[in-house]
Amino acid sequence: MNPEIVYCEYPDDVAEAAAALLLELQEEAIAERGVFRIALSGGSTPALLFKLLASADWRDEMDFANWEVFWVDERAVAPTHKDSNYKLAHDLLLSKIPVGEVFRMPAEHENAREAAESYARTLKGRFTPKTISFDAVLLGMGADGHTASLFPGTPALESGAVVEAVEVQGNAIPQRLTLTLRALNSAQAVIFLVTGAEKSARLRDVLIDNDYRYPATRVNPHEGRLIWIVDDEAASELSD
Ligand code: 6PG
C-alpha cells in the first residue's frame, strides 16, 4: 500500500482538501473523456463536503453538469428515508446543483440479489470499455475498519461481482447493497475521509500496520491513486 496521506487540522479542513482534490480530478477526467464519474458514500463524514460543494464558494468552480453520480453503498430503505445515503447527498448537494446524471442504488428492492445485479448492469452500461473504473470514489471508514458496506470477516470481501447484497449484523437496517473490492480497486482515485479520535487506533492498524483483517486496508487501486484525508484527531496515533 502506498497511499498519499493529507493531514488536516479539523473536519472542515478535510472537506476543503477533498473539494480541492475533486476539482483537480474532475478537470482531468472531463478533459480526457468529457465526463466525471464519482461514487459517493453515506455515513456522517461526507456531509461537510457535500455542504461545502453546494456553497457559493465551490458551486461555480465545479463542472457538475458533466458529473455522473453513483453510490458506494446504500441501505434497504426508500430514497426519502432518513437513513438513505441517496437522501443525504440529495438534500445537501444534488438538489442544489445543476448535476449531470444521478444513478442511485435501488437497495429497497425486495430481491436484494436482483437489485445488486441491476446496479451492476447500470454501471456496465456507463463505462466504455466495460471495465468499471470510477474517476473518484469517496469512502469513509468505521471504527471497526469497515468501508463501504464491506465488514471484517464477511464473504462479500471475496466477491468477484461488482455489486453485492450484504446483511450487516446488529444494524437497525441490516440489508444493504455495496460496491465490492473489485469495483473499488479498479478506480482511478479512491479518497478516504476520516475524522475523529474514535477512529485513530483503527487508522493506525490500517495505514501503519497494513492489517488485512480490516476491509479498509484492502482498498488499494491497482492503477489509480489512493488518498487518505485525515484530521488531527484521527491521525493522533499515526506518528507514535
Ligand atoms: C455508510 C457508509 C460507510 C461509512 C462508514 C463511516 O453508508 O454508512 O458508506 O462505509 O462511510 O461507516 O461512517 P461515518 O462517516 O458516519 O463515520
XYZ file of C-alpha atoms and ligand atoms in Angstrom:
257
model
C 0.000 0.000 0.000
C 1.419 3.346 -0.974
C -1.178 5.912 -0.008
C -0.955 9.673 -0.207
C -1.895 10.976 3.229
C -3.244 14.506 3.558
C -3.132 15.794 7.122
C -5.689 18.440 8.109
C -6.343 20.113 11.415
C -10.131 19.967 11.632
C -13.027 18.205 9.852
C -13.778 21.439 7.938
C -10.236 21.357 6.564
C -10.744 17.735 5.480
C -13.789 18.853 3.486
C -11.798 21.723 1.907
C -8.952 19.403 0.937
C -11.400 16.894 -0.546
C -13.165 19.615 -2.560
C -9.825 20.819 -3.955
C -8.887 17.273 -4.901
C -12.245 16.672 -6.607
C -11.720 19.858 -8.608
C -8.392 18.527 -9.852
C -9.763 15.043 -10.609
C -12.853 16.324 -12.424
C -10.706 18.575 -14.621
C -8.507 15.640 -15.668
C -11.442 13.332 -16.336
C -13.551 15.866 -18.215
C -10.601 16.972 -20.335
C -9.985 13.350 -21.274
C -13.473 11.903 -21.598
C -15.974 14.732 -21.169
C -17.427 13.170 -18.033
C -16.540 12.780 -14.344
C -17.855 9.604 -12.731
C -17.922 9.665 -8.958
C -19.234 7.183 -6.385
C -20.426 8.676 -3.088
C -20.509 7.179 0.390
C -23.006 7.696 3.147
C -22.353 7.963 6.860
C -21.828 11.283 8.588
C -18.332 12.279 7.398
C -19.163 13.353 3.805
C -21.907 15.752 4.977
C -19.444 18.627 5.433
C -18.024 18.054 1.964
C -21.473 17.907 0.371
C -22.433 21.207 2.047
C -19.181 22.812 1.003
C -19.545 21.766 -2.641
C -23.039 23.276 -2.693
C -21.814 26.575 -1.195
C -21.328 29.726 -3.272
C -17.528 29.349 -2.978
C -17.395 25.985 -4.711
C -20.578 25.650 -6.736
C -19.303 27.668 -9.664
C -15.847 26.048 -9.614
C -17.250 22.622 -10.278
C -18.400 21.379 -13.654
C -21.329 19.498 -12.110
C -23.188 19.307 -15.418
C -20.597 16.772 -16.556
C -20.758 14.679 -13.389
C -22.293 11.220 -13.304
C -23.052 10.362 -9.698
C -23.194 6.818 -8.310
C -23.140 5.297 -4.828
C -20.642 3.165 -2.967
C -23.336 1.611 -0.806
C -26.946 2.006 0.203
C -29.320 0.768 2.884
C -32.538 -1.049 2.014
C -34.734 1.988 2.543
C -36.731 4.301 0.312
C -34.831 7.282 -1.092
C -36.881 9.539 1.179
C -35.906 7.652 4.370
C -33.663 9.466 6.852
C -31.055 6.666 6.663
C -30.815 6.719 2.883
C -27.370 7.576 1.556
C -29.053 8.938 -1.546
C -31.154 11.302 0.568
C -28.100 12.636 2.378
C -26.361 13.550 -0.878
C -29.583 14.739 -2.482
C -30.569 17.050 0.347
C -27.137 18.561 0.953
C -25.758 18.673 -2.555
C -27.544 17.197 -5.551
C -30.768 19.198 -5.129
C -28.708 22.414 -5.068
C -26.529 21.996 -8.144
C -27.062 21.529 -11.883
C -25.866 17.918 -11.768
C -25.447 15.788 -14.902
C -26.846 12.323 -14.210
C -27.622 10.543 -10.963
C -27.748 6.748 -10.605
C -28.915 5.772 -7.150
C -28.611 2.221 -5.799
C -32.064 0.596 -5.673
C -31.375 -1.077 -2.326
C -35.014 -1.035 -1.201
C -35.922 -3.589 -3.883
C -37.318 -6.687 -2.137
C -34.988 -9.039 -4.026
C -31.553 -7.828 -2.933
C -29.620 -10.073 -5.309
C -31.612 -8.790 -8.291
C -31.082 -5.224 -7.136
C -27.306 -5.801 -6.956
C -27.296 -7.317 -10.441
C -29.395 -4.486 -11.788
C -26.984 -1.847 -10.407
C -24.031 -3.769 -11.837
C -25.773 -3.653 -15.249
C -26.335 0.092 -14.839
C -22.624 0.535 -14.150
C -21.542 -1.644 -17.053
C -23.785 0.398 -19.341
C -21.981 3.626 -18.426
C -18.379 2.561 -18.820
C -16.628 2.048 -22.158
C -14.748 -0.228 -22.441
C -16.751 -2.271 -19.985
C -14.296 -2.118 -17.080
C -15.916 -0.171 -14.283
C -13.391 2.439 -13.294
C -14.720 5.449 -11.405
C -12.778 8.695 -11.702
C -13.266 9.160 -7.974
C -14.647 7.050 -5.152
C -15.344 8.710 -1.820
C -15.040 6.358 1.134
C -15.335 6.564 4.890
C -14.074 4.101 7.474
C -15.928 2.815 10.514
C -14.150 2.371 13.850
C -14.371 -1.401 13.187
C -12.358 -0.973 9.980
C -15.274 -1.433 7.582
C -15.580 0.649 4.477
C -18.434 0.917 2.005
C -20.647 -1.921 3.393
C -17.714 -4.332 3.465
C -17.330 -5.585 7.024
C -14.484 -7.586 8.599
C -14.692 -11.330 8.033
C -17.658 -11.268 5.646
C -17.956 -13.225 2.375
C -18.606 -10.076 0.300
C -14.906 -9.254 0.702
C -14.048 -12.164 -1.602
C -16.779 -11.473 -4.142
C -15.905 -11.446 -7.822
C -19.027 -9.411 -8.585
C -19.087 -5.642 -8.894
C -22.032 -5.056 -6.571
C -23.054 -7.297 -3.665
C -26.124 -7.577 -1.486
C -24.998 -7.858 2.145
C -26.516 -8.199 5.583
C -24.918 -6.200 8.368
C -25.265 -7.959 11.726
C -26.668 -5.911 14.582
C -27.653 -2.957 12.434
C -31.161 -1.463 12.517
C -31.237 -1.712 8.708
C -29.198 -4.852 8.008
C -29.825 -5.171 4.258
C -27.531 -3.156 2.045
C -26.020 -3.035 -1.395
C -22.339 -2.292 -1.714
C -19.639 -1.961 -4.322
C -17.074 -4.721 -3.887
C -13.298 -4.517 -3.582
C -13.133 -5.419 -7.256
C -15.044 -2.242 -8.154
C -13.249 -0.022 -5.621
C -9.796 -1.226 -6.641
C -10.453 -0.538 -10.321
C -10.969 3.187 -9.669
C -8.742 5.982 -10.937
C -8.776 7.558 -7.475
C -10.070 6.459 -4.097
C -10.398 9.110 -1.416
C -10.920 8.173 2.225
C -12.223 10.891 4.538
C -11.572 10.038 8.182
C -12.154 12.286 11.179
C -12.439 11.867 14.930
C -10.481 10.313 17.781
C -12.644 7.169 17.870
C -11.037 6.081 14.586
C -7.406 6.806 15.482
C -6.444 3.270 16.602
C -8.012 1.699 13.525
C -6.348 4.230 11.253
C -3.042 3.134 12.679
C -3.908 -0.541 12.127
C -4.732 0.212 8.511
C -2.102 2.742 7.472
C 0.886 1.727 9.601
C 0.356 -1.994 10.237
C -1.469 -2.794 6.962
C -3.677 -5.181 8.914
C -5.664 -7.111 6.312
C -8.380 -8.079 8.742
C -9.768 -4.607 8.180
C -11.544 -4.119 4.858
C -10.239 -0.538 4.595
C -6.693 -1.955 4.331
C -7.726 -3.950 1.289
C -8.727 -0.905 -0.698
C -5.742 -0.170 -2.896
C -6.498 0.690 -6.524
C -4.445 -1.376 -8.988
C -3.626 1.576 -11.179
C -5.207 4.567 -9.509
C -4.392 6.928 -6.662
C -5.163 6.134 -3.032
C -5.598 9.250 -0.927
C -6.433 9.401 2.768
C -7.546 12.800 4.072
C -7.497 12.749 7.856
C -7.942 15.254 10.657
C -5.637 15.692 13.657
C -7.796 13.604 15.975
C -7.955 10.647 13.619
C -4.218 10.908 12.880
C -3.188 11.165 16.530
C -1.769 7.605 16.669
C -0.002 7.621 13.321
C 3.262 9.131 14.465
C 3.893 7.287 17.797
C -22.388 4.038 5.102
C -21.010 4.079 4.550
C -19.945 3.603 5.486
C -19.340 4.830 6.145
C -18.557 4.462 7.382
C -18.078 5.702 8.114
O -23.296 4.033 4.327
O -22.538 4.020 6.319
O -20.791 4.159 3.263
O -18.970 2.791 4.957
O -18.525 5.510 5.222
O -19.415 3.737 8.218
O -19.208 6.382 8.558
P -19.148 7.781 9.292
O -18.735 8.772 8.277
O -20.566 8.021 9.747
O -18.182 7.635 10.403
